GROMACS .gro file of C-alpha atoms in nm:
model
  201
    1MET     CA    1   8.359  11.412  10.099
    2THR     CA    2   8.124  11.186   9.902
    3PRO     CA    3   8.250  10.876   9.717
    4ASP     CA    4   8.182  11.041   9.379
    5LEU     CA    5   8.376  11.351   9.475
    6LEU     CA    6   8.656  11.136   9.615
    7ILE     CA    7   8.688  10.944   9.288
    8ALA     CA    8   8.682  11.267   9.089
    9PHE     CA    9   8.960  11.411   9.304
   10VAL     CA   10   9.175  11.098   9.272
   11ILE     CA   11   9.148  11.136   8.893
   12TYR     CA   12   9.237  11.506   8.920
   13ALA     CA   13   9.535  11.429   9.145
   14PHE     CA   14   9.656  11.158   8.906
   15VAL     CA   15   9.625  11.369   8.591
   16THR     CA   16   9.791  11.674   8.743
   17SER     CA   17  10.071  11.464   8.895
   18ILE     CA   18  10.156  11.248   8.591
   19THR     CA   19  10.146  11.514   8.318
   20PRO     CA   20  10.460  11.706   8.215
   21GLY     CA   21  10.560  12.008   8.418
   22PRO     CA   22  10.867  12.157   8.585
   23ASN     CA   23  10.889  11.889   8.857
   24ASN     CA   24  10.853  11.592   8.622
   25THR     CA   25  11.093  11.737   8.366
   26MET     CA   26  11.356  11.788   8.634
   27LEU     CA   27  11.301  11.436   8.773
   28LEU     CA   28  11.343  11.287   8.425
   29ALA     CA   29  11.669  11.479   8.380
   30SER     CA   30  11.790  11.393   8.731
   31GLY     CA   31  11.720  11.022   8.683
   32ALA     CA   32  11.913  11.025   8.356
   33ASN     CA   33  12.209  11.213   8.500
   34TYR     CA   34  12.236  11.078   8.855
   35GLY     CA   35  12.028  10.759   8.877
   36LEU     CA   36  11.719  10.674   9.079
   37LYS     CA   37  11.884  10.636   9.420
   38ALA     CA   38  12.052  10.977   9.404
   39THR     CA   39  11.725  11.133   9.278
   40MET     CA   40  11.512  11.000   9.567
   41PRO     CA   41  11.568  11.303   9.798
   42HIS     CA   42  11.456  11.528   9.511
   43LEU     CA   43  11.148  11.311   9.456
   44LEU     CA   44  11.054  11.301   9.826
   45GLY     CA   45  11.108  11.677   9.853
   46ILE     CA   46  10.860  11.733   9.570
   47ASN     CA   47  10.601  11.498   9.720
   48LEU     CA   48  10.611  11.621  10.078
   49GLY     CA   49  10.683  11.984   9.991
   50PHE     CA   50  10.385  11.995   9.758
   51CYS     CA   51  10.158  11.840  10.020
   52VAL     CA   52  10.262  12.107  10.272
   53LEU     CA   53  10.172  12.363  10.004
   54VAL     CA   54   9.827  12.205   9.961
   55LEU     CA   55   9.781  12.212  10.337
   56ALA     CA   56   9.879  12.580  10.349
   57ALA     CA   57   9.643  12.660  10.061
   58GLY     CA   58   9.364  12.483  10.247
   59PHE     CA   59   9.427  12.688  10.556
   60GLY     CA   60   9.395  13.014  10.367
   61ILE     CA   61   9.735  13.120  10.239
   62GLY     CA   62   9.602  13.108   9.881
   63GLY     CA   63   9.372  13.397   9.974
   64LEU     CA   64   9.677  13.621   9.997
   65PHE     CA   65   9.687  13.631   9.616
   66THR     CA   66   9.338  13.778   9.613
   67ALA     CA   67   9.415  14.029   9.887
   68PHE     CA   68   9.755  14.126   9.743
   69PRO     CA   69   9.760  14.083   9.362
   70PHE     CA   70  10.127  14.184   9.341
   71LEU     CA   71  10.216  13.858   9.517
   72HIS     CA   72  10.077  13.667   9.218
   73ALA     CA   73  10.299  13.863   8.982
   74LEU     CA   74  10.595  13.812   9.216
   75LEU     CA   75  10.534  13.437   9.217
   76ARG     CA   76  10.492  13.426   8.840
   77TYR     CA   77  10.807  13.617   8.750
   78GLY     CA   78  11.019  13.493   9.040
   79GLY     CA   79  10.925  13.136   8.956
   80ALA     CA   80  10.995  13.195   8.587
   81ALA     CA   81  11.339  13.337   8.662
   82TYR     CA   82  11.427  13.041   8.883
   83LEU     CA   83  11.304  12.794   8.621
   84LEU     CA   84  11.533  12.960   8.365
   85TYR     CA   85  11.822  12.919   8.608
   86LEU     CA   86  11.735  12.550   8.655
   87ALA     CA   87  11.711  12.505   8.276
   88TRP     CA   88  12.062  12.647   8.241
   89LYS     CA   89  12.189  12.409   8.512
   90ILE     CA   90  12.030  12.110   8.339
   91ALA     CA   91  12.166  12.212   7.996
   92LYS     CA   92  12.524  12.215   8.123
   93ALA     CA   93  12.496  11.910   8.351
   94GLY     CA   94  12.717  11.606   8.303
   95ARG     CA   95  12.747  11.276   8.483
   96PRO     CA   96  12.892  11.315   8.835
   97ASP     CA   97  13.175  11.078   8.742
   98SER     CA   98  13.261  11.264   8.422
   99GLU     CA   99  13.510  11.544   8.380
  100GLY     CA  100  13.343  11.866   8.481
  101GLY     CA  101  13.039  11.680   8.612
  102GLN     CA  102  13.036  11.845   8.952
  103ASP     CA  103  12.668  11.931   8.972
  104ARG     CA  104  12.457  11.735   9.218
  105PRO     CA  105  12.090  11.639   9.214
  106MET     CA  106  11.847  11.869   9.390
  107THR     CA  107  11.829  11.802   9.764
  108PHE     CA  108  11.515  11.723   9.963
  109PHE     CA  109  11.490  12.074  10.105
  110GLN     CA  110  11.564  12.245   9.773
  111ALA     CA  111  11.290  12.043   9.603
  112ALA     CA  112  11.044  12.108   9.887
  113ALA     CA  113  11.117  12.482   9.881
  114PHE     CA  114  11.084  12.493   9.501
  115GLN     CA  115  10.715  12.400   9.529
  116TRP     CA  116  10.643  12.744   9.678
  117ILE     CA  117  10.758  12.919   9.360
  118ASN     CA  118  10.640  12.653   9.115
  119PRO     CA  119  10.336  12.801   8.938
  120LYS     CA  120  10.199  12.460   8.836
  121ALA     CA  121  10.214  12.345   9.200
  122TRP     CA  122  10.010  12.648   9.308
  123ILE     CA  123   9.752  12.586   9.036
  124MET     CA  124   9.723  12.221   9.143
  125ALA     CA  125   9.697  12.310   9.513
  126ILE     CA  126   9.441  12.588   9.477
  127GLY     CA  127   9.240  12.383   9.227
  128ALA     CA  128   9.225  12.092   9.472
  129ILE     CA  129   9.108  12.311   9.758
  130ALA     CA  130   8.863  12.526   9.560
  131THR     CA  131   8.704  12.247   9.356
  132TYR     CA  132   8.727  11.925   9.555
  133THR     CA  133   8.715  12.027   9.922
  134PRO     CA  134   8.358  12.056  10.060
  135ALA     CA  135   8.291  12.339  10.305
  136SER     CA  136   8.116  12.104  10.547
  137GLY     CA  137   8.386  11.957  10.767
  138PHE     CA  138   8.638  12.166  10.574
  139PHE     CA  139   8.952  12.109  10.779
  140GLY     CA  140   8.899  11.734  10.787
  141ASN     CA  141   8.846  11.737  10.413
  142VAL     CA  142   9.168  11.933  10.362
  143LEU     CA  143   9.355  11.658  10.546
  144VAL     CA  144   9.188  11.397  10.322
  145VAL     CA  145   9.292  11.592  10.011
  146VAL     CA  146   9.650  11.614  10.136
  147ALA     CA  147   9.661  11.241  10.221
  148ILE     CA  148   9.530  11.149   9.876
  149TYR     CA  149   9.786  11.371   9.708
  150VAL     CA  150  10.068  11.205   9.908
  151LEU     CA  151   9.953  10.863   9.789
  152VAL     CA  152   9.875  10.953   9.428
  153ASN     CA  153  10.157  11.195   9.356
  154ALA     CA  154  10.446  10.976   9.475
  155PRO     CA  155  10.411  10.690   9.221
  156CYS     CA  156  10.336  10.938   8.941
  157ILE     CA  157  10.657  11.133   8.988
  158LEU     CA  158  10.849  10.809   9.051
  159VAL     CA  159  10.758  10.707   8.695
  160TRP     CA  160  10.941  11.011   8.559
  161ALA     CA  161  11.253  10.957   8.771
  162ALA     CA  162  11.255  10.587   8.679
  163ALA     CA  163  11.212  10.669   8.309
  164GLY     CA  164  11.516  10.894   8.326
  165THR     CA  165  11.713  10.622   8.503
  166ALA     CA  166  11.614  10.370   8.234
  167LEU     CA  167  11.771  10.600   7.975
  168ARG     CA  168  12.112  10.602   8.145
  169GLY     CA  169  12.248  10.321   7.927
  170PHE     CA  170  12.141  10.492   7.606
  171LEU     CA  171  12.278  10.823   7.736
  172SER     CA  172  12.616  10.679   7.836
  173LYS     CA  173  12.779  10.855   7.539
  174PRO     CA  174  12.859  11.216   7.634
  175LEU     CA  175  12.709  11.362   7.315
  176ARG     CA  176  12.376  11.185   7.368
  177LEU     CA  177  12.365  11.297   7.730
  178ARG     CA  178  12.443  11.655   7.632
  179LEU     CA  179  12.169  11.658   7.367
  180PHE     CA  180  11.924  11.504   7.614
  181ASN     CA  181  12.004  11.765   7.877
  182ILE     CA  182  11.961  12.045   7.626
  183ALA     CA  183  11.624  11.897   7.524
  184MET     CA  184  11.518  11.880   7.891
  185ALA     CA  185  11.629  12.239   7.945
  186LEU     CA  186  11.423  12.350   7.645
  187ALA     CA  187  11.123  12.155   7.777
  188LEU     CA  188  11.159  12.333   8.109
  189VAL     CA  189  11.171  12.669   7.933
  190ALA     CA  190  10.865  12.569   7.728
  191SER     CA  191  10.675  12.505   8.051
  192LEU     CA  192  10.700  12.879   8.113
  193TYR     CA  193  10.473  12.957   7.817
  194PRO     CA  194  10.140  12.923   8.006
  195ILE     CA  195  10.276  13.139   8.287
  196LEU     CA  196  10.393  13.418   8.057
  197ALA     CA  197  10.091  13.386   7.828
  198GLU     CA  198   9.864  13.438   8.128
  199ALA     CA  199  10.062  13.749   8.217
  200GLY     CA  200   9.976  13.895   7.879
  201HIS     CA  201   9.600  13.881   7.947
   0.00000   0.00000   0.00000
């Protein structure tokens, strides 16, 4: 991987990691509802789970979508259904110490597993492998791509969790927290638009 390509990929990894999407929306909501410490397993699950996905894409699992097109549709609609479920959970969430606030933040393994049905994660992973991974010394380059994503993605998603945590004081009133959670749920639903719009073409 040449220095120019390396720099270009770092920019790609940063932009795709910092921009809004299902993971960042959920981290923002989790930080606001549960705090940064309780959200850390969720954050680490996203980071490491996504990097395993990139590794798998590099080693050929992404080719299954070409060989078996129905898998792409299964991922799209299965992921969309799960995102709707998560949006509903966020909309009704309350603080753990409040009455009825029995929901817990996503665990490490739940967040890691979610990457496999997160359409944005697949787009990021396949884009990284297809565009920024030279064929010469391919497997070594895949490992470089994964390592860069570990380093770039972690602080980007931490920003979202920390931003949510910073809002906890403002959201201490139940009505504000409820309105915030509804807004986050709607944002998560809105993230489905590109997935469903693509299905219409």
